[in-house]
Coordinates of C-alpha atoms in Angstrom, one line a residue:
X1 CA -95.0 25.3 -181.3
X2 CA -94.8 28.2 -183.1
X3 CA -96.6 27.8 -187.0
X4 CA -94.8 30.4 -189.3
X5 CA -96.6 30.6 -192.8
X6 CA -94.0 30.9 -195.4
X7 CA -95.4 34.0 -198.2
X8 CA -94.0 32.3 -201.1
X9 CA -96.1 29.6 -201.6
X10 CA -100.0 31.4 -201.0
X11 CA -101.0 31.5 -204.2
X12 CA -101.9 27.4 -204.7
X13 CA -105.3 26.7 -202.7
X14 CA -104.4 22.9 -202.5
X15 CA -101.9 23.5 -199.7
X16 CA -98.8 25.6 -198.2
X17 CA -95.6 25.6 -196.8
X18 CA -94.7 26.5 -193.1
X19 CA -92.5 25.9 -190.5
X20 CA -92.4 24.7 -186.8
X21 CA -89.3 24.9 -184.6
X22 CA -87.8 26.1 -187.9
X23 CA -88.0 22.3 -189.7
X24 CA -89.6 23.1 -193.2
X25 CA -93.4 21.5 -193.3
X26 CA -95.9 21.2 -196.4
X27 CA -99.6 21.0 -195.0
X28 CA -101.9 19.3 -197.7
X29 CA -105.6 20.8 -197.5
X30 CA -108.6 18.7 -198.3
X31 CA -109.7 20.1 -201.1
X32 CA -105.9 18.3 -203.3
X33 CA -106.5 15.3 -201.1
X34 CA -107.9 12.5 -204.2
X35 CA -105.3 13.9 -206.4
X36 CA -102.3 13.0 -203.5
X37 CA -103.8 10.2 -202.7
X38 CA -103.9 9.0 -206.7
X39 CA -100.4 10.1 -207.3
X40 CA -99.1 8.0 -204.2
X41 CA -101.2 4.9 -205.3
X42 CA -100.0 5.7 -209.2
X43 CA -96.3 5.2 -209.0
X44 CA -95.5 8.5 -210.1
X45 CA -94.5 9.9 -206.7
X46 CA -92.0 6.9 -206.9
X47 CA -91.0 7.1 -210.2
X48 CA -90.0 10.9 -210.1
X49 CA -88.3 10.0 -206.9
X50 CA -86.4 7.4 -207.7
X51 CA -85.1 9.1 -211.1
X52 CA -84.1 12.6 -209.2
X53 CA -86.8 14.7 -210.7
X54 CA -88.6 15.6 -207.5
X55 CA -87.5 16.2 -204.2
X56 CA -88.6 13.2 -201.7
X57 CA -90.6 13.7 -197.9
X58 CA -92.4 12.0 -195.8
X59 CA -95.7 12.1 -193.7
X60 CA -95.9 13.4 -190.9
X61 CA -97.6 13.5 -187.4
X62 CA -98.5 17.3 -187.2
X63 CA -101.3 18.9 -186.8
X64 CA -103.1 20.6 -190.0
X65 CA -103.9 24.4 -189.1
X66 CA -107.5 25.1 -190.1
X67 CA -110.7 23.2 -190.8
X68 CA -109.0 22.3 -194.5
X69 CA -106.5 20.7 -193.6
X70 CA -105.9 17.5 -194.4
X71 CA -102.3 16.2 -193.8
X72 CA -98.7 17.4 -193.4
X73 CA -95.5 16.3 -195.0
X74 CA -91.7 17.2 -194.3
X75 CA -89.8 18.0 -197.7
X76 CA -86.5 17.4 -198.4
X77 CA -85.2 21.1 -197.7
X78 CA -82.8 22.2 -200.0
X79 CA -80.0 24.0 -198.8
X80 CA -80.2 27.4 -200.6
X81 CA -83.2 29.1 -202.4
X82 CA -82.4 30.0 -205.6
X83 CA -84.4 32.1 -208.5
X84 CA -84.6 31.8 -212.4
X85 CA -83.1 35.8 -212.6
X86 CA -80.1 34.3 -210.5
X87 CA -79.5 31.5 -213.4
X88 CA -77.2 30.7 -216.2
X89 CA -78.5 30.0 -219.2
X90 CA -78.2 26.1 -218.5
X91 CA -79.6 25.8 -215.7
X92 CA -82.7 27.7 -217.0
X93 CA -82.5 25.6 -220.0
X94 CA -82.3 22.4 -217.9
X95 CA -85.3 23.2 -215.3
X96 CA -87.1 23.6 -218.7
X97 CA -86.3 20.7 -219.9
X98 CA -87.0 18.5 -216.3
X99 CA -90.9 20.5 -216.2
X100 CA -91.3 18.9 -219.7
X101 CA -89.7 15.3 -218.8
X102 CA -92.1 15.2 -215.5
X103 CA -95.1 16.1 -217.5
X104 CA -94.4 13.8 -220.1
X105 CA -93.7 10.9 -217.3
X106 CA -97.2 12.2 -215.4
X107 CA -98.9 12.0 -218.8
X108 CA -98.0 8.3 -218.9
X109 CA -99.3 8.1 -215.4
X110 CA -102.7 9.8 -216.1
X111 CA -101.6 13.2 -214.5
X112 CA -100.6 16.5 -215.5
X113 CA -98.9 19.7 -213.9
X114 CA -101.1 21.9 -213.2
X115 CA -98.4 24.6 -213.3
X116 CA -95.2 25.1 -214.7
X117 CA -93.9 28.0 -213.1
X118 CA -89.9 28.2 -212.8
X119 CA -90.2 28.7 -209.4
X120 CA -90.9 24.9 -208.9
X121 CA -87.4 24.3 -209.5
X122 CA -84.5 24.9 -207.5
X123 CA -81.1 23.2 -207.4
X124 CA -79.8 20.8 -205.6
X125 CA -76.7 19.2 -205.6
X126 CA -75.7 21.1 -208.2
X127 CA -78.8 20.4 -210.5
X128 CA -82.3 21.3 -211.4
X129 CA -85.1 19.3 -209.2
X130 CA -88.3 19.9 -208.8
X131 CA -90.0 20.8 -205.5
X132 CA -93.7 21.3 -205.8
X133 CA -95.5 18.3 -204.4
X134 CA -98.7 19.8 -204.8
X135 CA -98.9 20.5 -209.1
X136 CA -100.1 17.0 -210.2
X137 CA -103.9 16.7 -210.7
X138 CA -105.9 14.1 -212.7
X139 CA -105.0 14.3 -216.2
X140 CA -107.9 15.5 -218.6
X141 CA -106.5 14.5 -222.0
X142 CA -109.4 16.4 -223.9
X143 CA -108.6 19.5 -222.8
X144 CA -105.5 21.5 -223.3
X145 CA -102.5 21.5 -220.9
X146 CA -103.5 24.4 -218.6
X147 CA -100.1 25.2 -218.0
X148 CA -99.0 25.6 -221.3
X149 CA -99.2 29.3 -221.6
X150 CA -97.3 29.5 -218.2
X151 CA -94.2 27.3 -219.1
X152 CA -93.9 29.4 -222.6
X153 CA -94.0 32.6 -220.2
X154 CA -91.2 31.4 -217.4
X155 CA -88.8 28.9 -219.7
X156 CA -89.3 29.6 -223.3
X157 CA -89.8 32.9 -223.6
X158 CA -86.6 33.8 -221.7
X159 CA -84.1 31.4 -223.4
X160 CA -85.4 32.3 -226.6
X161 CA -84.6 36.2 -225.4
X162 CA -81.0 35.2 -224.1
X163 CA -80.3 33.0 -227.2
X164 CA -81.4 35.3 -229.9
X165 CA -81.4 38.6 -228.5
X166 CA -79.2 38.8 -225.4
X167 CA -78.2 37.1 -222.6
X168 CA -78.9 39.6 -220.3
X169 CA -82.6 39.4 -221.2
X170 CA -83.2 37.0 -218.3
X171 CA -83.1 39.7 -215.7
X172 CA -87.1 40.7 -216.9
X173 CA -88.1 37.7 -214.7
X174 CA -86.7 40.5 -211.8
X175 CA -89.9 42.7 -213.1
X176 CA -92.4 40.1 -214.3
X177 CA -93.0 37.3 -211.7
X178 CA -95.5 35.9 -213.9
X179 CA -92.9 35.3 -216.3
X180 CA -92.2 37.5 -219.5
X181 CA -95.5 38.4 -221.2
X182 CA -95.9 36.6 -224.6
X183 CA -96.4 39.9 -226.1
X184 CA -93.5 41.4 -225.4
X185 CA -90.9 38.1 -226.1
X186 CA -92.3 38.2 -229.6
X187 CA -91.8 41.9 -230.1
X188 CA -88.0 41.9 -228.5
X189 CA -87.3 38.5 -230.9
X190 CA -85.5 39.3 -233.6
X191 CA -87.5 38.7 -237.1
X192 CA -85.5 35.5 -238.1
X193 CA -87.2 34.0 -235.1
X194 CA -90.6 33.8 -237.1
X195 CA -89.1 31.2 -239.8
X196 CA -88.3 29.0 -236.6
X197 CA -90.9 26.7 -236.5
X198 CA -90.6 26.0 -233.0
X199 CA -90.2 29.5 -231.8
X200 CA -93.6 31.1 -234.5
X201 CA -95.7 28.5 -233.1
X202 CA -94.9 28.6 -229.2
X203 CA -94.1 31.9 -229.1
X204 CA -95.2 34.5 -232.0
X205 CA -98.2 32.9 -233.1
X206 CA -99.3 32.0 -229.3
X207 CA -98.7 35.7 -228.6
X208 CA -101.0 36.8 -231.3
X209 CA -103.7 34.2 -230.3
X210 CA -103.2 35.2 -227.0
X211 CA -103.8 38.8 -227.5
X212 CA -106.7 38.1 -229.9
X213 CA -108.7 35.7 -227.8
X214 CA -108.4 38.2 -224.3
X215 CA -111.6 39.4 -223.8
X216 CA -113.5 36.0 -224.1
X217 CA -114.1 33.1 -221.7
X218 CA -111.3 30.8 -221.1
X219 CA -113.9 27.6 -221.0
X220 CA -115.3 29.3 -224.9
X221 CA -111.5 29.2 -226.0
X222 CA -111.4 25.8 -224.4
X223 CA -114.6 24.0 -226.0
X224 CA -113.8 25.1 -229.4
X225 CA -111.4 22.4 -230.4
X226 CA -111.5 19.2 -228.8
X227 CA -108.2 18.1 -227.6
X228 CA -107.0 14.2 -227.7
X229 CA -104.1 12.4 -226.1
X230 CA -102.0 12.6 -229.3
X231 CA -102.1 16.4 -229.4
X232 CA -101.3 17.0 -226.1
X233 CA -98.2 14.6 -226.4
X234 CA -97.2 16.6 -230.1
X235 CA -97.2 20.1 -227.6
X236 CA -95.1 19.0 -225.3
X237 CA -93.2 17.0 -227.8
X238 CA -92.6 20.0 -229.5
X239 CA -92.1 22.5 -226.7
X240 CA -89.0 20.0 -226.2
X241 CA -87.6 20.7 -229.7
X242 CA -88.0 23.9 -229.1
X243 CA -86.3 24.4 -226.0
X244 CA -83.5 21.7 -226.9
X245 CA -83.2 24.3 -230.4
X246 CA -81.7 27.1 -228.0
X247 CA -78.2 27.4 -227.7
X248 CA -75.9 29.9 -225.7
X249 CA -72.2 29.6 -225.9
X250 CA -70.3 32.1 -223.4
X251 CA -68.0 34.2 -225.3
X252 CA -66.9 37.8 -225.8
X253 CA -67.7 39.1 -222.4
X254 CA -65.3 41.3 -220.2
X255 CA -64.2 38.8 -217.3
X256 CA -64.9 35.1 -219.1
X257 CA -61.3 34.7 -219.6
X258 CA -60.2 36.5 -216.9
X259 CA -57.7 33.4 -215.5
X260 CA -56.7 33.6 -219.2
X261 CA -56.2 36.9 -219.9
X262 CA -53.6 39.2 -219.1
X263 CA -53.8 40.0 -215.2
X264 CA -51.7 39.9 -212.3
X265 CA -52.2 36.8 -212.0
X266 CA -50.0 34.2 -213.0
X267 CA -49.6 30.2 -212.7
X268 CA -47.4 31.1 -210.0
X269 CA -49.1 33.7 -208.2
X270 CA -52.7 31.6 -208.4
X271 CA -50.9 28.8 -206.2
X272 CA -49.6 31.4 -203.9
X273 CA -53.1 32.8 -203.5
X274 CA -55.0 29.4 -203.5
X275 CA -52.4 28.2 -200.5
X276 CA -53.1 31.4 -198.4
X277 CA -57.1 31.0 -198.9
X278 CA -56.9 27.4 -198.1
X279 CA -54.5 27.9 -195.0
X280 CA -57.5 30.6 -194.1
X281 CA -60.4 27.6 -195.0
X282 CA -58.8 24.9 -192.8
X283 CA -59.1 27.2 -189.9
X284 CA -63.3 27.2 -190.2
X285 CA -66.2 24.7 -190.5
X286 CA -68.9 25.8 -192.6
X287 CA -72.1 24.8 -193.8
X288 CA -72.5 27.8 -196.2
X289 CA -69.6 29.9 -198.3
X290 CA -70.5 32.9 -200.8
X291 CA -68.1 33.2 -203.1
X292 CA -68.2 37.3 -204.3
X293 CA -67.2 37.6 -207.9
X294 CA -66.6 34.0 -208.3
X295 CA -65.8 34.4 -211.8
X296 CA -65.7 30.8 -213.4
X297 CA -65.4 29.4 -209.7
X298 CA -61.9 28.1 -209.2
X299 CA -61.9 29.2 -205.4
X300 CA -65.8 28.4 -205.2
X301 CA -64.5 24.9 -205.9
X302 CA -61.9 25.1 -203.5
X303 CA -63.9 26.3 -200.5
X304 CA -66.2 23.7 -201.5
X305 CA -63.9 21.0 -199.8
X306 CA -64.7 23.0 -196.7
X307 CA -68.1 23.8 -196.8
X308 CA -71.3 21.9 -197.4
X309 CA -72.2 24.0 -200.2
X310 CA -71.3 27.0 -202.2
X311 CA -73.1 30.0 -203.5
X312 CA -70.8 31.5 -206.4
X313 CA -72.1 34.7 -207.1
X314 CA -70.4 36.8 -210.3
X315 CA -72.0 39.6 -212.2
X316 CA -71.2 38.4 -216.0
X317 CA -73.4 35.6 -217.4
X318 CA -70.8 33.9 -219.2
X319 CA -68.6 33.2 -215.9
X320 CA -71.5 31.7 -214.5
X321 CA -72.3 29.3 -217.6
X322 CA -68.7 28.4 -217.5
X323 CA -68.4 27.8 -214.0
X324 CA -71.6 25.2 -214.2
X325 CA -70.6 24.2 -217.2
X326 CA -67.0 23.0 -215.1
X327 CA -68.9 21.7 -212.2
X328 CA -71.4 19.2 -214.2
X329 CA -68.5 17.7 -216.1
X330 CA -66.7 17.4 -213.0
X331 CA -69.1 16.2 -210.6
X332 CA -69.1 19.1 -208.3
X333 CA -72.7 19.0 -207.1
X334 CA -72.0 21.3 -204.0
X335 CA -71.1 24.8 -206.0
X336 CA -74.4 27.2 -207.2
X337 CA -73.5 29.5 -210.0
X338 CA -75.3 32.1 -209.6
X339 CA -75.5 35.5 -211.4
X340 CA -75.6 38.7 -209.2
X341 CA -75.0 42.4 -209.5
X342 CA -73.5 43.2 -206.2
X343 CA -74.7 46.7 -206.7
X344 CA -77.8 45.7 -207.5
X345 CA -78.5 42.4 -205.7
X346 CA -81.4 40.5 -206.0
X347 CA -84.5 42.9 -204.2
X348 CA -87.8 41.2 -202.7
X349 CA -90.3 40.9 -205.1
X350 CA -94.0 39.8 -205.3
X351 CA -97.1 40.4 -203.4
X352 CA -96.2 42.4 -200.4
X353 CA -92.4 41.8 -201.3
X354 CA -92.5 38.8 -199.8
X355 CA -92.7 36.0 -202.8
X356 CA -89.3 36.4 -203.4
X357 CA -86.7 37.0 -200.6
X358 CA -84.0 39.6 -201.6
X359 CA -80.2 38.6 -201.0
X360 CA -79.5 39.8 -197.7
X361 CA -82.6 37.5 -196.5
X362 CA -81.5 34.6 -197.6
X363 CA -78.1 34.8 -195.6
X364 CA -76.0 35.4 -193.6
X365 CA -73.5 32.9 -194.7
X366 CA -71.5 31.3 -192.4
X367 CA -68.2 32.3 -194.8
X368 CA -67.8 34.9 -197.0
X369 CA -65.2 34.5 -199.8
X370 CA -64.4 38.5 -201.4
X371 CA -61.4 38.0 -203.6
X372 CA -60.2 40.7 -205.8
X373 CA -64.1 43.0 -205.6
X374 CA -62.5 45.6 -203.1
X375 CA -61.4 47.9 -206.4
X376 CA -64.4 47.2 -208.6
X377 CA -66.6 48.4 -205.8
X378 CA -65.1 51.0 -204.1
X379 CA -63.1 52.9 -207.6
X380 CA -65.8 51.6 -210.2
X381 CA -68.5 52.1 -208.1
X382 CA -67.6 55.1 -205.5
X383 CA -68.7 52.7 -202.5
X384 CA -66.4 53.8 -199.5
X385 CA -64.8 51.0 -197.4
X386 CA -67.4 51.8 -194.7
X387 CA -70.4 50.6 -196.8
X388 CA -68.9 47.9 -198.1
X389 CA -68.1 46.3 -194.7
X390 CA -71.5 47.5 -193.5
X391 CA -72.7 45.5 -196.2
X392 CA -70.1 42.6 -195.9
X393 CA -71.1 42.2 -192.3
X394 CA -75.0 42.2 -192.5
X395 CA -74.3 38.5 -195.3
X396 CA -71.7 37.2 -193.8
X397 CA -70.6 35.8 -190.4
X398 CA -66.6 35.5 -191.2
X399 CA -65.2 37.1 -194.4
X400 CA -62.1 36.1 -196.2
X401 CA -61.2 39.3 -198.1
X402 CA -58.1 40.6 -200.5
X403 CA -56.9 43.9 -200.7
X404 CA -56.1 45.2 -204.3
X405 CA -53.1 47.7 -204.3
X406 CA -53.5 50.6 -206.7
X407 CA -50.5 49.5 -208.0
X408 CA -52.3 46.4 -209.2
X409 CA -53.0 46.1 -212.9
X410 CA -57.0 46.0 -212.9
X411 CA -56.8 49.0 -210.6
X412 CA -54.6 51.0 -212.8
X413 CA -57.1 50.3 -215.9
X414 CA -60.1 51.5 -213.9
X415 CA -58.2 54.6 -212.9
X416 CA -57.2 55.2 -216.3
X417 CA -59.8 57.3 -218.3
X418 CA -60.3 59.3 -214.7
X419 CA -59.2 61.5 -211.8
X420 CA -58.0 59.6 -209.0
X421 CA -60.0 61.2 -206.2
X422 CA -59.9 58.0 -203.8
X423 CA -57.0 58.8 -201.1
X424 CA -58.9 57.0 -198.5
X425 CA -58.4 54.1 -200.8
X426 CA -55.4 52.5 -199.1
X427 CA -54.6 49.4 -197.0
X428 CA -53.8 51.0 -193.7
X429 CA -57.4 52.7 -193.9
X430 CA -59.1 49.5 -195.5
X431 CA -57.9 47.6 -192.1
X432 CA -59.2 50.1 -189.7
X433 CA -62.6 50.4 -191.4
X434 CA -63.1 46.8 -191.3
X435 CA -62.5 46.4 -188.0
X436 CA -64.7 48.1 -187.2
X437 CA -67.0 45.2 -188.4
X438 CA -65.0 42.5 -188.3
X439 CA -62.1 40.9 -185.7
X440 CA -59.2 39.6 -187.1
X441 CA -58.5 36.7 -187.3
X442 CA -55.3 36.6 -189.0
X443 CA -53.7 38.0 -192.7
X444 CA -51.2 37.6 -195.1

């Protein structure tokens, strides 16, 4: 069978991820094989599992490659692979809060995470669970908790940045992988921040001892205050109160109210479109549907009755904390908010760019939803039709798309403050371009 090392998970020596016949496998190396065995016999596996916090698997019978290894298990796989850049503010505020339930339940347990990186959590059915079997070890409770410098670096750093500074902060985790350097968080944070208890101790004041100490041995740093139980409970108690202390409402960006607003679209003319897109939906079974400038996801939750689950990419922050937002209070657990600049997507990042897999590698999806983009990307952005499909085509297998007419509203506004020098932009050529990528399947 053929044994395909995945790159993202090389950096932790106590085991990997791989797959065989393309079923996701997690081999478990000798070296992490008292600490698995401990946190089987402990309860805590259980526990975690049975409250949603970590994703379940099994053991199985397949061979471990190498003289270290010791056993393989079959995760739960997740339907899509999500990153922290790619996340509303919830959602990164949530994961933050699950790393510090699980240590707190691992602490009660006799274990610890050994990391706390927010690549550990992914969603699934709509929220935050964690996925790395492999970060419990033997708690030490004199020493401090080794991940704590981590966890301020991936969680509180950024919501901090997005709460006090700006939202759009969150898109350094696209340049640090490592999460955003101590450092710099406390010189971006506005001064108020330092009469926030929380935030001088966790984040200023760890900055400054960071930066201080940086030269000298870790084990030095360690030895020179004995840690007890009680102190390691009052960081994470207070890491808690500080990440429960961040608060982002969405509000006064361009397309948040954009069902609201004054558009093209009303009551009326919604219906219309929702009965031609779901005409077009009842024709297809999918497992996967992008929805392209899903704005606060009212057709992401539509194509989610026809699709196991729903990606719903928009470019502006506050659409995608609305949209979860919607789905949590509803009970939609099969729609991903996601943020993404589709000018910009989401690159491959990390050692070799291969940690991180950019967007088109994490596709294509079975069903493409691109409803009411066409302008934004070919007037706003000077993309001709012919990259666009090009694009279209390389994510998607089948593509539901609207044509905006320049008489349309939103196309008049972008064409206001400018020459029009798009001729080619016009339905007749919009159809022949595309099929040249796509059949036809039918239109309205």
């Amino acid at each position: 069978m053929e044994f395909d090392k995945l790159p993202c998970s090389f950096r932790d020596p106590s085991g990997f991820l791989f797959r065989k016949d393309d079923v996701l496998y997690r081999q478990i190396n000798s070296c992490y094989k008292d600490n698995y065995q401990t946190l089987k016999n402990s309860g805590l596996y259980t526990d975690l599992i049975d409250k949603g916090l970590l994703v379940t698997h099994e053991e199985v019978k397949v061979e471990p490659e190498g003289e270290h290894g010791y056993l393989t298990i079959r995760p739960d796989e997740l339907p899509f692979i999500s990153y922290p850049y790619e996340w509303s503010f919830s959602q990164l505020k949530e994961s933050a809060l699950l790393t510090l339930k699980i240590q707190q339940l691992a602490m009660n347990k006799g274990f610890s995470l050994k990391d706390a990186s927010s690549y550990n959590v992914q969603l699934q059915r709509g929220k935050p669970i964690f996925i790395d079997t492999l970060s419990f070890e033997k708690l030490n409770p004199s020493e401090p908790w080794i991940a704590y410098k981590q966890f301020c670096q991936h969680f509180l750093a950024p919501l901090a940045l997005m709460a006090k500074k700006d939202i759009s902060l969150n898109q350094l985790l696209r340049t640090n992988i490592d999460g955003i350097p101590l450092l710099l968080a406390s010189k971006l944070l506005p001064l108020r921040t330092r009469m926030n208890f929380s935030l001088a101790i966790h984040l200023h004041l760890h900055a400054r001892m960071q930066s201080k100490f940086a030269d000298q041995d870790l084990d030095v740093i360690k030895h020179r205050k004995k840690f007890s139980r009680n102190s390691l409970n009052g960081i994470i108690d207070s890491l808690v109160t500080a990440v429960s202390g961040l608060n982002w409402q969405p509000k006064d960006t361009e397309w948040h109210d954009y069902y609201d607003s004054n558009n093209n679209y009303n009551n009326e003319a919604l219906l219309s479109k929702e009965i031609i897109v779901r005409e077009f939906l009842d024709k297809q079974s999918n497992r996967s549907t992008w929805d392209l400038g899903a704005n606060t996801g009212r057709f992401s939750r539509l194509a989610a009755q026809y699709s196991e689950y729903v990606c719903a990419w928009d470019i502006d922050p506050a659409c995608v904390e609305i949209n979860y937002r919607t789905n949590c209070k509803n009970g939609v657990g099969n729609v991903y908010p996601l943020l993404l600049d589709l000018t910009n997507p989401s690159p491959a990042i990390g050692w070799n760019n291969c940690e991180r897999a950019a967007l088109k590698e994490r596709g294509p999806a079975d069903l493409t939803l691109a409803l009411g983009i066409i302008h934004h990307l070919s007037i706003a952005n000077n993309l001709s039709f012919e990259m666009i499909a090009s694009f279209l085509a390389d994510i998607t297998h089948t593509l539901i798309i609207e044509f905006i007419q320049k008489t349309d509203s939103q196309v008049k506004k972008l064409l206001r403050n400018r020459t029009d020098i798009f001729p080619e932009y016009n339905q007749d050529n919009f159809e022949h371009v595309f099929s040249e990528y796509f059949n036809t399947l039918g239109k309205k």
